[in-house]
XYZ file of C-alpha atoms in Angstrom:
334
model
C 120.154 100.494 89.006
C 117.119 99.678 86.625
C 117.273 99.007 82.941
C 116.393 100.794 80.105
C 113.435 98.558 79.519
C 112.033 98.392 83.061
C 112.713 102.010 83.405
C 110.518 102.701 80.404
C 107.980 99.978 81.020
C 107.582 101.908 84.648
C 106.488 105.409 82.749
C 104.020 103.924 80.460
C 101.227 103.625 84.000
C 100.613 103.592 87.145
C 101.617 101.301 89.302
C 100.913 99.249 92.901
C 104.256 101.617 94.443
C 102.929 104.990 92.678
C 99.461 105.261 93.668
C 99.558 105.335 97.942
C 102.440 108.421 96.709
C 99.853 110.022 94.553
C 97.101 109.913 96.787
C 99.279 111.638 99.127
C 99.756 108.181 101.386
C 103.300 107.928 101.312
C 105.905 108.579 103.402
C 108.482 108.720 101.065
C 107.382 109.711 98.116
C 105.096 112.718 97.058
C 102.789 113.058 93.790
C 105.561 115.460 92.573
C 108.127 112.706 92.629
C 105.853 110.209 90.907
C 105.021 112.652 87.961
C 108.548 113.737 87.212
C 109.457 109.576 87.345
C 106.928 108.776 84.976
C 107.632 112.136 82.457
C 111.529 110.782 82.086
C 112.801 114.041 84.138
C 113.734 112.512 87.222
C 115.068 108.652 87.257
C 113.396 106.499 90.167
C 115.710 106.404 93.032
C 118.687 103.828 92.661
C 117.663 101.041 95.592
C 120.113 98.297 94.582
C 122.683 99.141 97.289
C 119.874 99.557 99.682
C 119.924 96.731 102.381
C 116.192 96.858 103.126
C 115.476 97.034 99.559
C 117.281 93.253 98.826
C 116.115 91.571 102.013
C 112.534 92.441 101.370
C 112.934 90.521 97.657
C 115.023 88.000 98.989
C 112.347 86.658 101.679
C 109.467 87.271 99.090
C 109.658 83.371 98.845
C 109.943 82.793 102.250
C 106.877 84.914 103.357
C 104.693 83.721 100.508
C 105.654 79.854 101.450
C 105.104 80.742 105.398
C 101.720 81.952 103.798
C 101.115 78.979 102.080
C 102.006 76.833 105.307
C 99.801 78.975 107.455
C 96.342 79.348 105.101
C 96.999 75.639 102.947
C 96.413 77.850 100.040
C 98.616 77.548 96.870
C 100.186 80.541 95.858
C 101.637 81.149 92.313
C 104.592 83.156 91.248
C 103.188 86.014 88.537
C 105.887 87.518 85.712
C 103.679 89.624 83.827
C 102.715 92.749 83.929
C 99.160 93.174 84.336
C 97.059 95.702 82.761
C 93.666 96.916 83.875
C 90.343 98.754 82.442
C 93.135 101.488 81.060
C 96.222 100.945 80.307
C 97.478 103.035 82.462
C 96.514 100.809 85.236
C 99.518 98.459 85.899
C 100.168 95.884 88.356
C 103.263 93.404 88.992
C 101.659 91.929 91.812
C 103.893 89.212 94.312
C 101.582 86.005 93.974
C 98.657 85.319 92.480
C 96.308 82.699 94.631
C 95.168 78.992 92.904
C 92.563 78.385 94.646
C 89.182 80.617 95.885
C 89.430 81.345 99.642
C 85.545 82.158 100.956
C 84.640 81.395 96.948
C 86.306 84.836 95.849
C 89.578 86.006 93.505
C 92.601 86.567 95.688
C 96.027 87.784 95.754
C 98.842 87.989 97.881
C 101.637 90.613 98.468
C 104.463 89.849 100.840
C 106.405 92.843 102.994
C 109.240 93.335 105.404
C 109.880 95.519 108.193
C 112.686 96.604 110.128
C 111.258 96.586 114.239
C 112.517 99.699 114.472
C 110.340 101.300 112.270
C 107.801 99.356 112.276
C 104.892 101.694 114.001
C 102.324 99.537 116.060
C 99.446 102.275 115.810
C 99.915 101.569 112.179
C 99.160 97.754 111.729
C 96.318 95.448 113.489
C 97.755 92.142 115.208
C 96.858 90.500 112.049
C 94.404 87.784 111.052
C 93.110 84.564 112.526
C 93.364 81.096 110.475
C 90.781 78.235 111.083
C 90.262 75.972 108.341
C 92.618 74.783 105.181
C 92.322 76.026 101.448
C 89.346 77.133 99.768
C 87.612 76.313 103.527
C 89.875 78.697 104.896
C 87.949 81.130 107.520
C 89.501 84.100 108.086
C 89.002 85.936 112.137
C 90.121 89.471 112.217
C 88.730 92.406 114.173
C 91.485 94.855 113.285
C 92.671 95.247 109.741
C 94.662 98.072 110.329
C 98.103 98.593 107.455
C 100.160 101.377 106.539
C 98.238 103.488 103.892
C 100.154 103.404 101.158
C 100.212 98.935 101.367
C 96.594 99.096 101.844
C 96.277 101.634 98.500
C 98.500 99.077 96.763
C 96.502 96.498 97.423
C 93.051 98.376 96.580
C 94.911 99.302 93.473
C 95.609 95.734 92.472
C 92.438 94.183 93.037
C 90.945 96.908 90.983
C 92.764 95.565 88.355
C 92.778 91.958 88.895
C 88.908 91.708 89.841
C 89.625 90.007 92.977
C 87.322 90.154 96.039
C 90.201 90.076 98.535
C 94.401 90.251 98.504
C 96.189 89.072 101.509
C 99.255 91.351 102.910
C 101.443 89.466 104.924
C 104.545 90.901 106.695
C 107.335 89.640 108.222
C 108.527 92.095 111.148
C 112.216 92.154 112.510
C 112.682 88.348 111.104
C 110.777 86.732 113.757
C 106.936 88.348 114.202
C 104.931 86.836 111.419
C 101.640 88.623 110.205
C 99.181 88.104 107.185
C 96.778 90.639 107.072
C 93.453 90.693 104.354
C 91.572 93.450 102.782
C 88.404 93.096 101.511
C 87.216 94.360 98.257
C 85.738 97.992 98.549
C 84.171 99.022 95.105
C 83.384 102.425 96.278
C 86.753 103.353 97.273
C 88.196 101.305 94.319
C 86.457 103.749 91.955
C 87.574 106.771 93.906
C 91.228 105.676 94.118
C 90.557 104.546 90.092
C 89.457 108.254 89.164
C 92.099 110.300 91.335
C 94.617 108.102 89.438
C 92.955 108.676 85.833
C 92.767 112.763 87.134
C 96.681 112.212 87.959
C 97.646 110.289 84.808
C 95.733 112.354 82.155
C 95.493 116.024 83.617
C 99.005 115.923 85.223
C 101.486 113.291 83.611
C 100.205 113.456 79.898
C 99.316 116.964 79.992
C 102.476 118.112 81.673
C 101.418 119.507 84.194
C 103.395 118.895 87.366
C 101.136 118.395 90.800
C 101.305 121.061 94.010
C 104.583 120.817 96.044
C 103.914 119.334 98.961
C 107.568 119.260 100.884
C 110.412 121.731 100.544
C 112.051 119.272 98.805
C 109.378 119.218 96.013
C 108.784 122.976 96.237
C 113.009 123.713 96.137
C 112.618 120.678 93.209
C 110.155 122.350 90.992
C 111.739 125.557 91.375
C 114.823 125.110 91.105
C 115.968 128.635 89.512
C 114.921 131.773 89.774
C 113.995 133.919 86.924
C 115.004 137.254 88.873
C 111.690 139.114 88.473
C 110.121 140.459 91.945
C 106.676 139.540 93.072
C 104.318 141.677 95.023
C 103.535 140.284 98.902
C 99.717 139.756 98.941
C 98.142 140.236 102.743
C 98.199 137.191 103.974
C 102.035 136.556 102.403
C 102.944 139.909 104.713
C 101.247 138.091 107.704
C 103.352 135.203 106.968
C 106.767 137.100 106.295
C 106.088 138.815 109.890
C 105.176 135.904 111.787
C 109.056 134.181 110.232
C 110.126 137.520 111.817
C 108.749 137.014 115.075
C 110.013 133.824 115.267
C 113.262 133.571 114.014
C 113.655 136.504 116.895
C 112.359 134.016 119.321
C 114.802 131.345 118.090
C 118.002 133.473 118.394
C 117.421 134.175 122.013
C 116.436 130.792 122.987
C 119.461 129.713 121.258
C 121.397 132.287 122.635
C 120.275 131.263 126.111
C 121.629 127.805 124.748
C 124.645 128.011 123.118
C 125.935 131.491 124.877
C 127.135 134.706 122.724
C 128.942 133.599 119.647
C 132.187 135.385 119.949
C 134.771 134.598 116.635
C 134.676 131.422 116.312
C 133.386 130.384 119.672
C 130.399 130.304 122.367
C 130.514 132.146 125.685
C 128.074 131.645 128.601
C 125.819 129.501 127.272
C 123.429 126.621 129.640
C 125.183 124.249 127.420
C 128.718 125.337 128.938
C 127.403 125.000 132.614
C 127.035 121.326 132.017
C 129.990 120.962 130.536
C 131.851 122.498 133.277
C 130.302 120.324 135.776
C 131.012 117.470 133.810
C 134.803 118.157 133.039
C 136.949 114.943 133.063
C 134.308 112.736 133.864
C 131.841 110.743 131.696
C 128.492 111.163 132.560
C 126.425 113.341 134.756
C 123.439 111.400 136.843
C 120.384 112.069 138.903
C 122.268 110.469 141.410
C 125.806 108.400 142.663
C 123.476 105.581 141.443
C 120.630 107.097 139.212
C 119.328 108.473 136.228
C 122.254 109.706 133.153
C 120.740 113.393 133.007
C 123.483 114.182 130.156
C 126.817 112.474 128.526
C 129.865 114.102 127.554
C 132.051 111.396 125.379
C 134.446 111.057 123.172
C 133.351 110.234 120.001
C 134.405 107.371 117.932
C 137.412 108.401 115.565
C 136.748 108.658 111.717
C 138.893 108.939 108.048
C 138.242 112.405 106.467
C 140.037 113.413 102.790
C 142.466 116.327 103.454
C 141.404 118.221 100.245
C 143.586 121.240 101.214
C 146.023 118.942 100.978
C 145.468 117.303 98.179
C 144.884 120.707 96.293
C 148.530 121.612 97.138
C 150.018 118.407 95.991
C 148.265 117.453 93.699
C 147.006 121.175 91.659
C 146.707 119.725 87.848
C 144.743 116.802 89.242
C 142.694 118.930 91.524
C 141.642 121.284 88.778
C 140.978 118.258 86.121
C 138.717 116.900 88.680
C 136.484 119.668 89.513
C 132.814 120.027 87.559
C 130.819 123.353 88.267
C 127.277 122.453 89.885
C 124.397 125.264 90.263
C 123.977 126.752 93.719
C 121.171 126.241 95.458
C 118.580 128.693 95.972
C 119.153 130.641 99.908
C 115.442 132.404 101.143
C 116.752 135.050 102.992
C 114.480 137.275 105.146
C 114.544 141.331 104.801
C 113.783 144.101 106.727
């Protein structure tokens, strides 16, 4: 968990891990997430127990060392919080580079990636290097990297004044690649302008950005005021379409699972497969063919018997009860 001092420092401005989310280019965070963290309405997610985060930190030195071996460039750790042209522009870079590859100032971002989450369409093959150190020549025909990483490097160049940022990634512990992100002043100006608007007109003004996901909507409108709103023609069309889709989904679910009678279902297509498999484990295309379906016993698990606990320890059960606000439930009427 982040200390109070580090939380305060993160709330003081926009960092490299924030900029992609603000631009709508982060798969895991939205502009509203960043806004809530910066205004102190929400703490950043506690990733102290996240194995991917832990190993990303532990392997940062290894990745930086491998980059130095491949390029002949000297890298140096930077433990200072860097501030850009405006006070809200913050950066904690992984490594600075002592020399000047291609005659320019440069930096290095280190990443790790789970091979199962690695999407080949988001990454190019990586750069090839010729020469060593300041005489390094980089050949890279395809510099694709995920957008959130691209804008993180762009943000660091905006703050440091660098003209080149290397991004090294270790995929699955064995596939090592390095990419070069070159300075684009037009792109930097756009990113700085969007970040400035977000900081001044959203964070400082305490005006939350528009929700982008269901989670955003439920967070922003966690409580209702008990009043009603009149439907516009566009919303009437949306309501009618939802009703139509719900009817179609219900019909498909009935065909798939059967008609619900009491606590069970009767007559569904899935039951035809279960009957066919019977005491066996698999349904095959042929005797030695491709499996079409399996029906196997899942692994046993242990669960907490709440009802028995309430019966055996009623006083203790009441002592540990807490009241939580109920979630808002969307019900389609009519």
